[in-house]
mmCIF file of C-alpha atoms in Angstrom:
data_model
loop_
_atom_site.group_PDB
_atom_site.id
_atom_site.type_symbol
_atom_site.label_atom_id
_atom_site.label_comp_id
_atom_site.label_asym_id
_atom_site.label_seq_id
_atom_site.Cartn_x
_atom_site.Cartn_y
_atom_site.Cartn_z
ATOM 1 C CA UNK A 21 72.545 173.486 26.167
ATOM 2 C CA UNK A 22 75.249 170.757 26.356
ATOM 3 C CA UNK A 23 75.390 168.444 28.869
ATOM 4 C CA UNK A 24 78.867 167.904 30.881
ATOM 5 C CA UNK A 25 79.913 164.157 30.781
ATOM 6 C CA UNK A 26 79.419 162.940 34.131
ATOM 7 C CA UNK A 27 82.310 162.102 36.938
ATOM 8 C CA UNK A 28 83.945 158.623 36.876
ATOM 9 C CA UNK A 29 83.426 158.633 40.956
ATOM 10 C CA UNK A 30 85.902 156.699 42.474
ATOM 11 C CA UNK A 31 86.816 155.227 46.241
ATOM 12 C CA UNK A 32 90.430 154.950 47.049
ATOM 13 C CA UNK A 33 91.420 151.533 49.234
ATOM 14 C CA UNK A 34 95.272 151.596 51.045
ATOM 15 C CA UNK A 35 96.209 150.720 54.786
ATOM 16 C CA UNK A 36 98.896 153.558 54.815
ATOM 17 C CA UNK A 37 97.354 157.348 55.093
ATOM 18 C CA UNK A 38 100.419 158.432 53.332
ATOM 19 C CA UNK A 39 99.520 156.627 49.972
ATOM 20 C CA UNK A 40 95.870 158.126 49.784
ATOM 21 C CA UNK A 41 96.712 161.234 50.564
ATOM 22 C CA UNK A 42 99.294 160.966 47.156
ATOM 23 C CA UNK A 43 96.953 158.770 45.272
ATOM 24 C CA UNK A 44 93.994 161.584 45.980
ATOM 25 C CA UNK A 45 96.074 164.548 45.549
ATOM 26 C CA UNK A 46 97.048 162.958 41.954
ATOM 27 C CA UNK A 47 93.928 161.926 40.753
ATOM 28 C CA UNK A 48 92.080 165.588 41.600
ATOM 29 C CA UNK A 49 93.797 167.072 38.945
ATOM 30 C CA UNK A 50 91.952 165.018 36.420
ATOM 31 C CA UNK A 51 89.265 166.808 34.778
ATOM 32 C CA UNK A 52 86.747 163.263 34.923
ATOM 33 C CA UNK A 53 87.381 161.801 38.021
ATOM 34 C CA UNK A 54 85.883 162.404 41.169
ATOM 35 C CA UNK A 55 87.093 161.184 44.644
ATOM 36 C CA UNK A 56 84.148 160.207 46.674
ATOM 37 C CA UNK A 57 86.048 158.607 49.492
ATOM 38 C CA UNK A 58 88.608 156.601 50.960
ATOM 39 C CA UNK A 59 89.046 153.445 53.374
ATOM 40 C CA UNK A 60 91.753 151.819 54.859
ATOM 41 C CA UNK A 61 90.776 148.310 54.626
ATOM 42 C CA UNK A 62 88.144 146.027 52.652
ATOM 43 C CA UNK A 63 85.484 145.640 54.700
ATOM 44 C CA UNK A 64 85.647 149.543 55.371
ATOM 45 C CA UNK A 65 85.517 149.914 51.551
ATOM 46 C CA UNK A 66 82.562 147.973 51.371
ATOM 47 C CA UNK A 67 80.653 149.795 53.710
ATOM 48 C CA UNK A 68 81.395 152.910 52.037
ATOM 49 C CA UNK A 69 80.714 151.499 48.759
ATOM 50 C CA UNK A 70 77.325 150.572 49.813
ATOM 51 C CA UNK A 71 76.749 154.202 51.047
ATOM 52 C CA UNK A 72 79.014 156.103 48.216
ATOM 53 C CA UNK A 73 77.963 154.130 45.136
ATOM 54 C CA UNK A 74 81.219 154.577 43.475
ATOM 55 C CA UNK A 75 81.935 153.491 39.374
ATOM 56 C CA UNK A 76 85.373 152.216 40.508
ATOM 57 C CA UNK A 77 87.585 150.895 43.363
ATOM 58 C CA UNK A 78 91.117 151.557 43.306
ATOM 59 C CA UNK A 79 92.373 149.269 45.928
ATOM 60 C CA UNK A 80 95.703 147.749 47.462
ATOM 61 C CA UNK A 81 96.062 144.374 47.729
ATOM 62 C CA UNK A 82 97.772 143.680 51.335
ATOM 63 C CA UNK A 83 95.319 145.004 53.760
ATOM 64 C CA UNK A 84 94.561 144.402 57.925
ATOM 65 C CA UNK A 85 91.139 143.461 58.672
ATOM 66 C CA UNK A 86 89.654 142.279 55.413
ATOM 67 C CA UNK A 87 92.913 141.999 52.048
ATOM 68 C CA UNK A 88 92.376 143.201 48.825
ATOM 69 C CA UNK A 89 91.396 139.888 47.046
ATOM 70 C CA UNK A 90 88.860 138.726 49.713
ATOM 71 C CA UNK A 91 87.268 142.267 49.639
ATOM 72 C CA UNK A 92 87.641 141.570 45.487
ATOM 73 C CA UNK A 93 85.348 138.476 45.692
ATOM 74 C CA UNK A 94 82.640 139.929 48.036
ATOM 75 C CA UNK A 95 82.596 143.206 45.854
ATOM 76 C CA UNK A 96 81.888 140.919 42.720
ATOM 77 C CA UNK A 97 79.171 139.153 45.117
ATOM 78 C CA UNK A 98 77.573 142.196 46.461
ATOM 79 C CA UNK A 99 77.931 145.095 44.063
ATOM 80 C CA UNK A 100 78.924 143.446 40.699
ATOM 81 C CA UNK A 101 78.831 146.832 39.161
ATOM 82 C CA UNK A 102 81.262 148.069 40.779
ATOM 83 C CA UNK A 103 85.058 148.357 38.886
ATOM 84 C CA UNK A 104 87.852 146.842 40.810
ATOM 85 C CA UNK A 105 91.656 148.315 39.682
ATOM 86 C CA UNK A 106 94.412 146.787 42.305
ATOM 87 C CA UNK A 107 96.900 148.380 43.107
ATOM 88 C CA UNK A 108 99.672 146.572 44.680
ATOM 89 C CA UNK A 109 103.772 146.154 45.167
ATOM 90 C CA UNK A 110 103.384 142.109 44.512
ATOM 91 C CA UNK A 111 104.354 141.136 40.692
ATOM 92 C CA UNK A 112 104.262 137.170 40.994
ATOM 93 C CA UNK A 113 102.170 135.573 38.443
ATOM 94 C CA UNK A 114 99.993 133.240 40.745
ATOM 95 C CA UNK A 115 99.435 135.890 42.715
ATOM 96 C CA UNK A 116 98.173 138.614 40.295
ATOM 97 C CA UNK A 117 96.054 135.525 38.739
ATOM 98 C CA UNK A 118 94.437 134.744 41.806
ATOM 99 C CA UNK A 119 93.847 138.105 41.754
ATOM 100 C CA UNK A 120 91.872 137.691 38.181
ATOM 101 C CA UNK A 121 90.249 134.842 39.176
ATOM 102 C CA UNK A 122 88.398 136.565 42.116
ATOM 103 C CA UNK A 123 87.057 139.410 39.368
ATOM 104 C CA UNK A 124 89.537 142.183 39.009
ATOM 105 C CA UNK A 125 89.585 144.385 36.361
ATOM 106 C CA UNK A 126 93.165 145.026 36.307
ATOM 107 C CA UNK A 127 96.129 145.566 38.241
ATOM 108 C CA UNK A 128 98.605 148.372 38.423
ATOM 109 C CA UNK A 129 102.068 147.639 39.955
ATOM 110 C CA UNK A 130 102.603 150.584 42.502
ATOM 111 C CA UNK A 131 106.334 151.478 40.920
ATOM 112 C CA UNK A 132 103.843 152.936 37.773
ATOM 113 C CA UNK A 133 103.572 157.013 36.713
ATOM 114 C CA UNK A 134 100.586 158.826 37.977
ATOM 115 C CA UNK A 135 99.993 158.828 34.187
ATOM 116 C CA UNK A 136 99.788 155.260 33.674
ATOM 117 C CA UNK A 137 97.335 154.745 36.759
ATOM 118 C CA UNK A 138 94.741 157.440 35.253
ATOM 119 C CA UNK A 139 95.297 155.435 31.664
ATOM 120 C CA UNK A 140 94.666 152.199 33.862
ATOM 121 C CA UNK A 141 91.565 153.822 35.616
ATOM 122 C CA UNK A 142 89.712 154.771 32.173
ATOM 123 C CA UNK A 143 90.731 151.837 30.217
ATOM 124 C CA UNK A 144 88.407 149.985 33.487
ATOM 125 C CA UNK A 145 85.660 152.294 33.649
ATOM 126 C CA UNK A 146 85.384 152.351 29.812
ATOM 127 C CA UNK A 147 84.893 148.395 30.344
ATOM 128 C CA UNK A 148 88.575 147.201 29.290
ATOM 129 C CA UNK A 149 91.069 145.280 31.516
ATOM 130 C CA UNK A 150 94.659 146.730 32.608
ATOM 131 C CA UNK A 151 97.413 145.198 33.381
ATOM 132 C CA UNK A 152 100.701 147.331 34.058
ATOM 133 C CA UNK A 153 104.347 146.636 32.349
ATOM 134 C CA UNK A 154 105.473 144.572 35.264
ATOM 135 C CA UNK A 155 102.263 142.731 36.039
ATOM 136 C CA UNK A 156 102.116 141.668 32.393
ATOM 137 C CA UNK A 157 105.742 140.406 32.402
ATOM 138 C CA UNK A 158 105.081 138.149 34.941
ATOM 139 C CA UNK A 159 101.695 137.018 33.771
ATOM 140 C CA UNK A 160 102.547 136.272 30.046
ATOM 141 C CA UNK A 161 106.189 135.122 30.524
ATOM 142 C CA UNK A 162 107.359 131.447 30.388
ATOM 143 C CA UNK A 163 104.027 130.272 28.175
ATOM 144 C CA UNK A 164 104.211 127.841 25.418
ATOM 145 C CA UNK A 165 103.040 128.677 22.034
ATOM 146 C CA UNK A 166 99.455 129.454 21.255
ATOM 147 C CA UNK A 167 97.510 126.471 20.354
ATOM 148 C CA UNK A 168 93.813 126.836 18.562
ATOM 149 C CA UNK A 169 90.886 126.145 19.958
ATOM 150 C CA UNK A 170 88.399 124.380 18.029
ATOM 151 C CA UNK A 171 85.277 125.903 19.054
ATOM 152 C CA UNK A 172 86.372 129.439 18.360
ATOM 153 C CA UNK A 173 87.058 130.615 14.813
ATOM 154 C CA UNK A 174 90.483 132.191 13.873
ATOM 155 C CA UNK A 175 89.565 136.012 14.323
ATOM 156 C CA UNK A 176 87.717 135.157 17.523
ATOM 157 C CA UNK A 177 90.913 133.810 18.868
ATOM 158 C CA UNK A 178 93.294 137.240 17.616
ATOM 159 C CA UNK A 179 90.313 138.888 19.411
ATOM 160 C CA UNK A 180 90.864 136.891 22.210
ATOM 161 C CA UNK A 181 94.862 137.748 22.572
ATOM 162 C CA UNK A 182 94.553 141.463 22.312
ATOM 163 C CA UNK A 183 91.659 141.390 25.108
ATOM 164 C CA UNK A 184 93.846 139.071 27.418
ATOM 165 C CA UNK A 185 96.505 141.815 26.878
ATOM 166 C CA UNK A 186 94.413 144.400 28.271
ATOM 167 C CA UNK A 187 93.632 146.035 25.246
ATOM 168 C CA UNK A 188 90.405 148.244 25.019
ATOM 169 C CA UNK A 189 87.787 147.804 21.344
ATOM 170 C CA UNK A 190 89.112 150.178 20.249
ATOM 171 C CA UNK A 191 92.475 149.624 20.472
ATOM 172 C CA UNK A 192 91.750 145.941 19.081
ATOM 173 C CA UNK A 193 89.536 147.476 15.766
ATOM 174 C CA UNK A 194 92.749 149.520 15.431
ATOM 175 C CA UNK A 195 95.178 146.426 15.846
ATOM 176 C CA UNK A 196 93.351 144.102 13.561
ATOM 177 C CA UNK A 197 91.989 146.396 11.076
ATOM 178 C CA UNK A 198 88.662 145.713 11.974
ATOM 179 C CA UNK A 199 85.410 148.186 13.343
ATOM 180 C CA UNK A 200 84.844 148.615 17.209
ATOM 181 C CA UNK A 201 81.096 146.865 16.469
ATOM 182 C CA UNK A 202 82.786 144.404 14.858
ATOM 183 C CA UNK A 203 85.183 143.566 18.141
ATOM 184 C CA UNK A 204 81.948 144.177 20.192
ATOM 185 C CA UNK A 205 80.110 141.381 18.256
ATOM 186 C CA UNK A 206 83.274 139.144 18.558
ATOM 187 C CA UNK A 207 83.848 139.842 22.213
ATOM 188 C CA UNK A 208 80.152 138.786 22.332
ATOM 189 C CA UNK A 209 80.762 135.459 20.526
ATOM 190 C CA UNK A 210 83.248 134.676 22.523
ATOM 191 C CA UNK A 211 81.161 134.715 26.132
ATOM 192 C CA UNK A 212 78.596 132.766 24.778
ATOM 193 C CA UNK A 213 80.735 130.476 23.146
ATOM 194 C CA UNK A 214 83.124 129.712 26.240
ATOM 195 C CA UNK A 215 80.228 130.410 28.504
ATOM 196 C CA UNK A 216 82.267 133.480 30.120
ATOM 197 C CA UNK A 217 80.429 136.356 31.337
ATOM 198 C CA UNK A 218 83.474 139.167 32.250
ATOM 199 C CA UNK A 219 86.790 139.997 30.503
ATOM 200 C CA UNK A 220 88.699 139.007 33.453
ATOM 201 C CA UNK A 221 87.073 135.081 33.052
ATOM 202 C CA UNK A 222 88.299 135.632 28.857
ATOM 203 C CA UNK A 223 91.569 136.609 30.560
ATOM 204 C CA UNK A 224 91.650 133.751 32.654
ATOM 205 C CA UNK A 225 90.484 131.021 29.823
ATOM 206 C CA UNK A 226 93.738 132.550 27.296
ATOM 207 C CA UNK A 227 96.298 131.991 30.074
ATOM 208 C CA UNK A 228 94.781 128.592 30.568
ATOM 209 C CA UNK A 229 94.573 127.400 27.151
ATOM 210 C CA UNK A 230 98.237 128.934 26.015
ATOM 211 C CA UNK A 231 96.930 131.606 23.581
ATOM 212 C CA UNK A 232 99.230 134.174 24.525
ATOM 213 C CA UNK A 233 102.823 134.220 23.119
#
């Protein structure tokens, strides 16, 4: 007998009723995904999350009661396992960094298709990082040329790019010619190495150290 895949269960995080009700409409029609809930502000969302165990958050950034990045932070503190995708109207770089910083897995501009987000929603649960068009504009424009870092070989640092760009293994095995296992190892290297347990903190270290064109 074969066994269905299993739901990616998700909890869906705005302030406006309006919004969910699109956002959960929307993401129904998609064969894997499951809504388990929505909240209207963090600290609701953390309740539920506690309760509702989802595999991902989808959650606005500008919230009453407790914002998206503070909620962020105490997600990363409390339920680690949990997947964090913001969703948000704000494209300026410090803030979508700050955003990073605090543990996000991606963030999704809200002027995005319906078939972007659900792209943007399994590239997280499948353990990538997503940024959207506009986010990554802002985030990747205005920085000098890549310089190399001497602790990390030459393909550990093209591995490095494509994963600051949001890219999943896949796509990077594909981009450099290489196997998945061998971006797995690589992406490996590279947290030991730097000392960097999550993508987002790899994200964080390229945008620091110039590596992105």
């Amino acid at each position: 007998m074969t066994v269905s895949p299993s739901l990616l269960r998700v909890l869906l995080v705005d302030d406006h009723t309006l919004v969910l009700d699109g956002l959960q409409a929307r993401l129904e029609l998609e064969a894997n995904i499951e809504i388990i809930g929505t909240a209207s502000n963090g600290l609701e969302a953390l309740e539920k999350a506690k309760a509702l165990k989802p595999d991902l958050v989808v959650m606005d950034v500008s919230m009453p009661v407790l914002n998206g990045l503070e909620a962020t932070k105490r997600f990363k503190a409390e339920q680690p396992n949990v997947k964090i995708l913001m969703l948000s109207m704000h494209h300026d770089k410090e803030y979508i960094l700050s955003l990073i910083q605090s543990g996000a897995n991606g963030y999704v501009l809200k002027d995005v298709s319906s078939e972007e987000l659900v792209q943007a929603i399994n590239t997280v649960h499948q353990g990538g990082t997503y940024f959207s068009s506009g986010a990554s504009d802002s985030l990747f424009s205005q920085v000098p040329a890549p310089k190399q870092c001497e602790e990390l070989t030459k393909r550990e640092v093209a591995v490095l790019k494509e994963v600051a760009v949001g890219l999943s293994n896949k796509e990077i095995a594909q981009s450099l010619s290489i196997s998945v296992r061998t971006v797995e190892t690589h992406r490996q290297n590279l947290k030991n190495k730097l000392n960097i347990p999550t993508s987002a903190g790899l994200i964080k270290y390229a945008l620091e150290h110039q590596l992105i064109d």
